[in-house]
PDB file of C-alpha atoms and ligand atoms in Angstrom:
ATOM      1  CA  MET N1078     -19.639 -10.786  -2.099  1.00 96.00           C
ATOM      2  CA  LYS N1079     -20.682 -14.421  -3.469  1.00 98.00           C
ATOM      3  CA  PHE N1080     -19.150 -17.861  -2.001  1.00 98.00           C
ATOM      4  CA  ILE N1081     -17.761 -19.648  -5.060  1.00 98.00           C
ATOM      5  CA  VAL N1082     -17.280 -23.151  -3.680  1.00 98.00           C
ATOM      6  CA  GLY N1083     -15.481 -26.129  -6.107  1.00 98.00           C
ATOM      7  CA  ASN N1084     -15.849 -29.351  -5.179  1.00 98.00           C
ATOM      8  CA  TRP N1085     -12.963 -31.490  -6.785  1.00 98.00           C
ATOM      9  CA  LYS N1086     -14.567 -34.983  -6.266  1.00 98.00           C
ATOM     10  CA  ALA N1087     -12.161 -37.578  -6.721  1.00 98.00           C
ATOM     11  CA  ASN N1088      -9.862 -35.684  -8.764  1.00 98.00           C
ATOM     12  CA  GLY N1089      -6.693 -33.819  -8.489  1.00 97.00           C
ATOM     13  CA  ASN N1090      -3.293 -34.197  -6.868  1.00 97.00           C
ATOM     14  CA  LYS N1091      -1.105 -31.792  -4.615  1.00 96.00           C
ATOM     15  CA  ASN N1092       0.376 -30.238  -7.824  1.00 97.00           C
ATOM     16  CA  GLN N1093      -2.669 -29.085  -8.967  1.00 97.00           C
ATOM     17  CA  ALA N1094      -4.182 -27.856  -6.007  1.00 97.00           C
ATOM     18  CA  GLY N1095      -1.120 -25.498  -5.510  1.00 97.00           C
ATOM     19  CA  LEU N1096      -1.087 -24.269  -9.032  1.00 97.00           C
ATOM     20  CA  LEU N1097      -5.010 -23.439  -8.568  1.00 98.00           C
ATOM     21  CA  ILE N1098      -4.711 -22.120  -4.944  1.00 98.00           C
ATOM     22  CA  ASN N1099      -1.999 -20.060  -6.276  1.00 97.00           C
ATOM     23  CA  ALA N1100      -3.986 -18.829  -9.284  1.00 97.00           C
ATOM     24  CA  ILE N1101      -6.915 -17.722  -6.908  1.00 97.00           C
ATOM     25  CA  SER N1102      -4.600 -16.164  -4.032  1.00 96.00           C
ATOM     26  CA  LYS N1103      -3.310 -13.547  -6.756  1.00 96.00           C
ATOM     27  CA  LEU N1104      -6.736 -12.515  -7.855  1.00 96.00           C
ATOM     28  CA  ASN N1105      -8.423  -9.087  -6.733  1.00 93.00           C
ATOM     29  CA  THR N1106     -11.873 -10.464  -5.676  1.00 94.00           C
ATOM     30  CA  ASN N1107     -14.385  -9.802  -3.361  1.00 94.00           C
ATOM     31  CA  ASN N1108     -15.618 -13.521  -3.411  1.00 97.00           C
ATOM     32  CA  LYS N1109     -15.179 -15.911  -0.779  1.00 97.00           C
ATOM     33  CA  ILE N1110     -13.479 -19.008  -2.664  1.00 98.00           C
ATOM     34  CA  ILE N1111     -14.052 -22.220  -1.008  1.00 98.00           C
ATOM     35  CA  LEU N1112     -12.085 -24.905  -2.389  1.00 98.00           C
ATOM     36  CA  CYS N1113     -13.621 -28.444  -1.317  1.00 98.00           C
ATOM     37  CA  LEU N1114     -10.280 -31.236  -2.004  1.00 98.00           C
ATOM     38  CA  PRO N1115      -9.992 -34.948  -1.444  1.00 98.00           C
ATOM     39  CA  PHE N1116      -9.417 -35.653   2.538  1.00 98.00           C
ATOM     40  CA  THR N1117      -5.506 -36.532   1.572  1.00 97.00           C
ATOM     41  CA  LEU N1118      -5.160 -32.789  -0.105  1.00 98.00           C
ATOM     42  CA  LEU N1119      -6.757 -31.022   2.894  1.00 97.00           C
ATOM     43  CA  ASN N1120      -3.377 -29.839   4.093  1.00 95.00           C
ATOM     44  CA  VAL N1121      -2.219 -27.959   1.212  1.00 95.00           C
ATOM     45  CA  LYS N1122      -1.241 -24.505   1.564  1.00 93.00           C
ATOM     46  CA  THR N1123      -4.055 -22.449   1.555  1.00 94.00           C
ATOM     47  CA  ASN N1124      -2.917 -18.850   0.653  1.00 92.00           C
ATOM     48  CA  GLY N1125      -6.136 -17.197   1.843  1.00 90.00           C
ATOM     49  CA  VAL N1126      -8.558 -19.534  -0.071  1.00 96.00           C
ATOM     50  CA  TYR N1127     -10.518 -21.634   2.266  1.00 98.00           C
ATOM     51  CA  ILE N1128     -10.544 -25.145   2.412  1.00 98.00           C
ATOM     52  CA  GLY N1129     -13.603 -27.668   2.990  1.00 98.00           C
ATOM     53  CA  ALA N1130     -13.804 -31.341   2.628  1.00 98.00           C
ATOM     54  CA  GLN N1131     -16.240 -33.285   0.334  1.00 98.00           C
ATOM     55  CA  ASP N1132     -17.585 -35.829   3.205  1.00 98.00           C
ATOM     56  CA  VAL N1133     -17.966 -36.596   6.783  1.00 98.00           C
ATOM     57  CA  SER N1134     -18.513 -39.830   9.043  1.00 98.00           C
ATOM     58  CA  ALA N1135     -22.325 -39.881  10.342  1.00 98.00           C
ATOM     59  CA  PHE N1136     -20.495 -41.228  13.570  1.00 98.00           C
ATOM     60  CA  SER N1137     -18.263 -38.872  16.384  1.00 98.00           C
ATOM     61  CA  ASN N1138     -15.848 -41.357  17.006  1.00 97.00           C
ATOM     62  CA  GLY N1139     -15.340 -45.173  17.406  1.00 98.00           C
ATOM     63  CA  ALA N1140     -14.818 -48.452  15.696  1.00 98.00           C
ATOM     64  CA  TYR N1141     -15.909 -47.089  12.183  1.00 98.00           C
ATOM     65  CA  THR N1142     -12.861 -48.021   9.556  1.00 98.00           C
ATOM     66  CA  GLY N1143     -12.257 -45.773   7.259  1.00 97.00           C
ATOM     67  CA  ASP N1144     -14.358 -42.942   8.704  1.00 98.00           C
ATOM     68  CA  ILE N1145     -12.662 -39.580   9.324  1.00 98.00           C
ATOM     69  CA  SER N1146     -14.855 -37.616  11.950  1.00 98.00           C
ATOM     70  CA  ALA N1147     -16.016 -34.038  12.101  1.00 98.00           C
ATOM     71  CA  GLN N1148     -13.729 -33.221  14.964  1.00 98.00           C
ATOM     72  CA  MET N1149     -11.100 -34.528  12.847  1.00 98.00           C
ATOM     73  CA  LEU N1150     -11.850 -32.403  10.091  1.00 98.00           C
ATOM     74  CA  SER N1151     -12.109 -29.279  12.279  1.00 98.00           C
ATOM     75  CA  GLU N1152      -8.868 -30.467  14.292  1.00 97.00           C
ATOM     76  CA  SER N1153      -7.229 -30.313  10.708  1.00 97.00           C
ATOM     77  CA  GLY N1154      -8.122 -26.426  10.670  1.00 96.00           C
ATOM     78  CA  ILE N1155     -10.556 -26.666   7.319  1.00 97.00           C
ATOM     79  CA  ASN N1156     -13.719 -25.013   7.949  1.00 97.00           C
ATOM     80  CA  TYR N1157     -16.525 -26.436   5.926  1.00 98.00           C
ATOM     81  CA  VAL N1158     -17.521 -29.941   4.665  1.00 98.00           C
ATOM     82  CA  ILE N1159     -20.170 -30.516   1.505  1.00 99.00           C
ATOM     83  CA  ILE N1160     -22.688 -32.836   2.980  1.00 98.00           C
ATOM     84  CA  GLY N1161     -25.490 -34.773   1.333  1.00 98.00           C
ATOM     85  CA  HIS N1162     -24.037 -34.404  -2.334  1.00 98.00           C
ATOM     86  CA  SER N1163     -26.302 -36.300  -4.626  1.00 97.00           C
ATOM     87  CA  GLU N1164     -23.148 -38.679  -5.703  1.00 98.00           C
ATOM     88  CA  ARG N1165     -22.858 -39.999  -2.251  1.00 98.00           C
ATOM     89  CA  ARG N1166     -26.776 -40.203  -2.098  1.00 97.00           C
ATOM     90  CA  ILE N1167     -26.813 -41.972  -5.033  1.00 97.00           C
ATOM     91  CA  TYR N1168     -23.335 -44.185  -5.033  1.00 97.00           C
ATOM     92  CA  HIS N1169     -23.082 -44.742  -0.895  1.00 97.00           C
ATOM     93  CA  LYS N1170     -26.744 -44.734  -0.571  1.00 98.00           C
ATOM     94  CA  GLU N1171     -26.529 -41.945   2.083  1.00 98.00           C
ATOM     95  CA  THR N1172     -30.454 -41.365   3.672  1.00 98.00           C
ATOM     96  CA  ILE N1173     -31.719 -38.755   4.940  1.00 98.00           C
ATOM     97  CA  ASP N1174     -30.932 -39.961   8.525  1.00 98.00           C
ATOM     98  CA  ILE N1175     -27.500 -40.177   7.581  1.00 98.00           C
ATOM     99  CA  ILE N1176     -27.188 -36.574   6.063  1.00 98.00           C
ATOM    100  CA  LYS N1177     -29.190 -35.078   9.471  1.00 98.00           C
ATOM    101  CA  LYS N1178     -26.316 -36.965  11.498  1.00 98.00           C
ATOM    102  CA  LYS N1179     -23.861 -35.543   9.403  1.00 98.00           C
ATOM    103  CA  ILE N1180     -25.058 -32.083   9.407  1.00 98.00           C
ATOM    104  CA  SER N1181     -25.064 -32.010  13.311  1.00 98.00           C
ATOM    105  CA  LEU N1182     -21.998 -33.627  13.892  1.00 98.00           C
ATOM    106  CA  ALA N1183     -20.506 -30.843  11.575  1.00 98.00           C
ATOM    107  CA  ILE N1184     -21.946 -27.674  13.126  1.00 98.00           C
ATOM    108  CA  GLU N1185     -21.234 -29.188  16.564  1.00 98.00           C
ATOM    109  CA  SER N1186     -17.737 -29.372  15.934  1.00 98.00           C
ATOM    110  CA  GLY N1187     -17.466 -25.937  14.201  1.00 98.00           C
ATOM    111  CA  LEU N1188     -17.771 -27.000  10.932  1.00 98.00           C
ATOM    112  CA  THR N1189     -19.950 -25.057   8.234  1.00 98.00           C
ATOM    113  CA  PRO N1190     -21.720 -27.422   6.396  1.00 98.00           C
ATOM    114  CA  ILE N1191     -22.725 -26.997   2.727  1.00 99.00           C
ATOM    115  CA  ILE N1192     -25.759 -29.017   2.713  1.00 98.00           C
ATOM    116  CA  CYS N1193     -26.689 -30.243  -0.872  1.00 98.00           C
ATOM    117  CA  MET N1194     -30.236 -30.860  -1.856  1.00 98.00           C
ATOM    118  CA  GLY N1195     -32.339 -30.555  -4.867  1.00 98.00           C
ATOM    119  CA  GLU N1196     -35.132 -32.634  -6.989  1.00 97.00           C
ATOM    120  CA  ASN N1197     -34.170 -35.416  -9.404  1.00 97.00           C
ATOM    121  CA  ALA N1198     -34.863 -35.687 -12.898  1.00 97.00           C
ATOM    122  CA  LYS N1199     -38.219 -37.735 -12.170  1.00 97.00           C
ATOM    123  CA  ASP N1200     -39.430 -35.225  -9.368  1.00 97.00           C
ATOM    124  CA  LYS N1201     -38.863 -32.452 -12.344  1.00 97.00           C
ATOM    125  CA  LYS N1202     -40.399 -34.322 -14.899  1.00 97.00           C
ATOM    126  CA  GLU N1203     -43.470 -34.563 -12.729  1.00 98.00           C
ATOM    127  CA  GLY N1204     -43.606 -30.798 -11.786  1.00 97.00           C
ATOM    128  CA  LYS N1205     -42.766 -31.547  -7.968  1.00 97.00           C
ATOM    129  CA  THR N1206     -39.746 -29.304  -7.697  1.00 98.00           C
ATOM    130  CA  ASP N1207     -40.986 -27.159  -4.991  1.00 97.00           C
ATOM    131  CA  GLN N1208     -43.029 -29.802  -3.214  1.00 98.00           C
ATOM    132  CA  LYS N1209     -39.642 -31.963  -3.220  1.00 98.00           C
ATOM    133  CA  ILE N1210     -37.447 -28.892  -2.053  1.00 98.00           C
ATOM    134  CA  ILE N1211     -39.817 -27.699   1.038  1.00 98.00           C
ATOM    135  CA  SER N1212     -40.400 -31.488   2.019  1.00 97.00           C
ATOM    136  CA  GLU N1213     -36.626 -32.013   2.123  1.00 97.00           C
ATOM    137  CA  LEU N1214     -35.481 -28.603   3.721  1.00 98.00           C
ATOM    138  CA  ASN N1215     -38.175 -29.730   6.417  1.00 97.00           C
ATOM    139  CA  GLN N1216     -36.393 -33.207   7.052  1.00 97.00           C
ATOM    140  CA  ILE N1217     -33.086 -32.099   6.839  1.00 97.00           C
ATOM    141  CA  LEU N1218     -32.710 -28.148   8.204  1.00 97.00           C
ATOM    142  CA  PRO N1219     -30.433 -27.613  11.763  1.00 96.00           C
ATOM    143  CA  ASN N1220     -32.438 -25.453  13.955  1.00 93.00           C
ATOM    144  CA  ASN N1221     -29.539 -23.287  14.439  1.00 90.00           C
ATOM    145  CA  GLY N1222     -25.759 -23.329  13.808  1.00 93.00           C
ATOM    146  CA  ASN N1223     -24.117 -21.570  10.434  1.00 97.00           C
ATOM    147  CA  PHE N1224     -24.658 -23.908   7.350  1.00 98.00           C
ATOM    148  CA  ILE N1225     -25.001 -23.097   3.637  1.00 98.00           C
ATOM    149  CA  ILE N1226     -27.712 -24.578   1.501  1.00 98.00           C
ATOM    150  CA  ALA N1227     -26.693 -25.608  -1.929  1.00 98.00           C
ATOM    151  CA  TYR N1228     -29.453 -26.115  -4.377  1.00 98.00           C
ATOM    152  CA  GLU N1229     -28.302 -28.713  -6.758  1.00 98.00           C
ATOM    153  CA  PRO N1230     -31.016 -29.828  -9.136  1.00 98.00           C
ATOM    154  CA  GLN N1231     -29.990 -33.940  -9.349  1.00 97.00           C
ATOM    155  CA  TRP N1232     -30.091 -33.660 -13.104  1.00 98.00           C
ATOM    156  CA  ALA N1233     -28.042 -30.875 -13.894  1.00 98.00           C
ATOM    157  CA  ILE N1234     -24.966 -32.277 -12.159  1.00 97.00           C
ATOM    158  CA  GLY N1235     -22.008 -32.939 -14.470  1.00 96.00           C
ATOM    159  CA  THR N1236     -24.540 -33.043 -17.183  1.00 97.00           C
ATOM    160  CA  GLY N1237     -24.117 -29.836 -19.213  1.00 97.00           C
ATOM    161  CA  LEU N1238     -27.946 -28.976 -18.344  1.00 97.00           C
ATOM    162  CA  THR N1239     -29.196 -26.489 -16.036  1.00 97.00           C
ATOM    163  CA  PRO N1240     -32.519 -25.258 -15.407  1.00 97.00           C
ATOM    164  CA  THR N1241     -33.772 -21.895 -16.803  1.00 98.00           C
ATOM    165  CA  ILE N1242     -32.969 -18.486 -14.998  1.00 98.00           C
ATOM    166  CA  SER N1243     -36.675 -18.487 -13.921  1.00 98.00           C
ATOM    167  CA  GLU N1244     -36.762 -22.047 -12.437  1.00 98.00           C
ATOM    168  CA  ILE N1245     -33.516 -21.141 -10.536  1.00 98.00           C
ATOM    169  CA  LYS N1246     -34.983 -18.282  -9.315  1.00 98.00           C
ATOM    170  CA  SER N1247     -38.315 -19.969  -8.112  1.00 98.00           C
ATOM    171  CA  ALA N1248     -36.384 -22.914  -6.467  1.00 98.00           C
ATOM    172  CA  HIS N1249     -34.171 -20.220  -4.710  1.00 98.00           C
ATOM    173  CA  THR N1250     -37.148 -17.844  -3.829  1.00 98.00           C
ATOM    174  CA  THR N1251     -38.752 -21.331  -2.239  1.00 98.00           C
ATOM    175  CA  ILE N1252     -36.113 -21.794  -0.151  1.00 98.00           C
ATOM    176  CA  HIS N1253     -35.144 -18.368   1.085  1.00 98.00           C
ATOM    177  CA  ASN N1254     -38.583 -18.224   2.079  1.00 98.00           C
ATOM    178  CA  LEU N1255     -38.584 -21.428   3.848  1.00 98.00           C
ATOM    179  CA  LEU N1256     -35.440 -20.524   5.613  1.00 98.00           C
ATOM    180  CA  LYS N1257     -36.984 -17.056   6.256  1.00 97.00           C
ATOM    181  CA  SER N1258     -40.015 -19.043   8.065  1.00 97.00           C
ATOM    182  CA  LYS N1259     -37.760 -20.761  10.552  1.00 96.00           C
ATOM    183  CA  GLY N1260     -35.626 -17.683  11.060  1.00 96.00           C
ATOM    184  CA  LEU N1261     -32.532 -18.972   9.337  1.00 97.00           C
ATOM    185  CA  SER N1262     -32.331 -16.528   6.452  1.00 95.00           C
ATOM    186  CA  LYS N1263     -28.720 -15.768   7.573  1.00 96.00           C
ATOM    187  CA  ASN N1264     -27.691 -18.920   6.179  1.00 98.00           C
ATOM    188  CA  PRO N1265     -26.661 -18.463   2.339  1.00 98.00           C
ATOM    189  CA  ILE N1266     -28.066 -20.458  -0.518  1.00 98.00           C
ATOM    190  CA  ILE N1267     -26.190 -21.253  -3.630  1.00 98.00           C
ATOM    191  CA  TYR N1268     -26.662 -22.569  -6.780  1.00 98.00           C
ATOM    192  CA  GLY N1269     -24.581 -25.848  -8.275  1.00 98.00           C
ATOM    193  CA  GLY N1270     -24.987 -28.206 -11.343  1.00 98.00           C
ATOM    194  CA  SER N1271     -23.263 -27.617 -14.524  1.00 98.00           C
ATOM    195  CA  VAL N1272     -22.157 -24.197 -14.001  1.00 98.00           C
ATOM    196  CA  SER N1273     -19.538 -22.732 -16.656  1.00 98.00           C
ATOM    197  CA  ILE N1274     -18.042 -19.523 -17.693  1.00 97.00           C
ATOM    198  CA  ASP N1275     -21.137 -19.161 -19.781  1.00 97.00           C
ATOM    199  CA  ASN N1276     -23.617 -19.184 -17.349  1.00 98.00           C
ATOM    200  CA  ALA N1277     -22.073 -18.451 -14.202  1.00 98.00           C
ATOM    201  CA  ALA N1278     -22.383 -14.414 -13.979  1.00 98.00           C
ATOM    202  CA  LYS N1279     -26.065 -14.749 -15.164  1.00 98.00           C
ATOM    203  CA  ILE N1280     -26.665 -17.629 -12.448  1.00 98.00           C
ATOM    204  CA  ALA N1281     -25.346 -15.079  -9.547  1.00 98.00           C
ATOM    205  CA  LYS N1282     -27.536 -12.592 -10.465  1.00 97.00           C
ATOM    206  CA  VAL N1283     -30.262 -13.943  -9.500  1.00 98.00           C
ATOM    207  CA  ARG N1284     -32.221 -13.007  -6.419  1.00 97.00           C
ATOM    208  CA  TYR N1285     -31.362 -14.958  -3.430  1.00 98.00           C
ATOM    209  CA  ILE N1286     -28.037 -16.542  -4.837  1.00 98.00           C
ATOM    210  CA  ASP N1287     -25.308 -16.244  -2.692  1.00 98.00           C
ATOM    211  CA  GLY N1288     -22.766 -18.063  -4.693  1.00 98.00           C
ATOM    212  CA  LEU N1289     -22.187 -21.016  -6.747  1.00 98.00           C
ATOM    213  CA  LEU N1290     -20.821 -24.501  -6.499  1.00 98.00           C
ATOM    214  CA  ILE N1291     -19.031 -25.676  -9.396  1.00 98.00           C
ATOM    215  CA  GLY N1292     -17.393 -29.048  -9.899  1.00 98.00           C
ATOM    216  CA  LYS N1293     -15.952 -30.043 -13.542  1.00 98.00           C
ATOM    217  CA  ALA N1294     -15.250 -26.134 -13.972  1.00 98.00           C
ATOM    218  CA  SER N1295     -13.442 -25.682 -10.762  1.00 98.00           C
ATOM    219  CA  LEU N1296     -10.472 -28.489 -11.616  1.00 98.00           C
ATOM    220  CA  LYS N1297      -8.485 -26.191 -13.527  1.00 96.00           C
ATOM    221  CA  LYS N1298      -7.055 -22.327 -13.368  1.00 96.00           C
ATOM    222  CA  GLU N1299      -8.091 -21.963 -16.981  1.00 97.00           C
ATOM    223  CA  THR N1300     -11.856 -22.435 -16.207  1.00 98.00           C
ATOM    224  CA  PHE N1301     -12.139 -21.620 -12.565  1.00 98.00           C
ATOM    225  CA  VAL N1302     -10.353 -18.367 -12.705  1.00 98.00           C
ATOM    226  CA  PRO N1303     -12.501 -16.869 -15.521  1.00 98.00           C
ATOM    227  CA  ILE N1304     -15.598 -17.862 -13.467  1.00 98.00           C
ATOM    228  CA  ILE N1305     -14.656 -16.110 -10.232  1.00 98.00           C
ATOM    229  CA  GLU N1306     -13.434 -13.086 -12.224  1.00 97.00           C
ATOM    230  CA  SER N1307     -16.882 -12.903 -13.486  1.00 97.00           C
ATOM    231  CA  ILE N1308     -18.656 -12.432 -10.481  1.00 96.00           C
ATOM    232  CA  ARG N1309     -18.406  -8.886  -9.129  1.00 85.00           C
TER     233      ARG N1309
HETATM  234  P1  LIG H 956     -20.995 -29.996 -11.619  1.00 73.62           P
HETATM  235  O1  LIG H 956     -20.884 -30.703 -10.429  1.00 73.62           O
HETATM  236  O2  LIG H 956     -20.386 -28.355 -11.699  1.00 73.62           O
HETATM  237  O3  LIG H 956     -19.850 -30.765 -12.833  1.00 73.62           O
HETATM  238  O4  LIG H 956     -22.234 -30.214 -12.529  1.00 73.62           O
HETATM  239  C1  LIG H 956     -21.336 -29.863  -9.435  1.00 73.62           C
HETATM  240  C2  LIG H 956     -21.123 -30.813  -8.077  1.00 73.62           C
HETATM  241  O5  LIG H 956     -21.425 -31.947  -8.348  1.00 73.62           O
HETATM  242  O6  LIG H 956     -21.293 -29.960  -6.949  1.00 73.62           O
END
């Protein structure tokens, strides 16, 4: 069983979500499918597909206009929430401190955070991928609770570029070893960044990969369903 997580970002509408969920629900798959939808679509009919949000407030409650708290998400019946996606770090200036607060509130509220992390293009060019992974995880890893780590090299998101299989293997081994050293190895590690039908099955087979986080290719059944089916 692999986790296959779709991240719709600011895309889609109710009709499209319904069509995709309906197509997924007809598949005969062992994989666990989680669709992370915009807030306004979180009340879709789930038909056995797990639903997640793409962000959560760093505050538990109070005068924070526009925020949606972890407790609210949990009460809405969803199970997962993406936290620390690079698009939030870049466009909304989310810092490690903010991300840490979100992770702890999500876990306290019974949600499973899908924690995104990974090196940027500069780190990679300077050969600092491992260093970046280790230092970031040391800062953001919760001590307990269920979570999923999504290794997403920032330069691979939405670019059509991916690391080589051996680079992915190396990064996931580093993450696995670090989780293991902290007694956290039961938590899955998934890969994200330009996953498509051309590379999904190959990447999913790599050691210490428990699943995939998929943006663009998760938007339509024509691209998402074949990916789900390619992973056995
Ligand atoms: P992508 O997005 O698959 O379109 O590269 C991945 C993500 O942002 O999680």
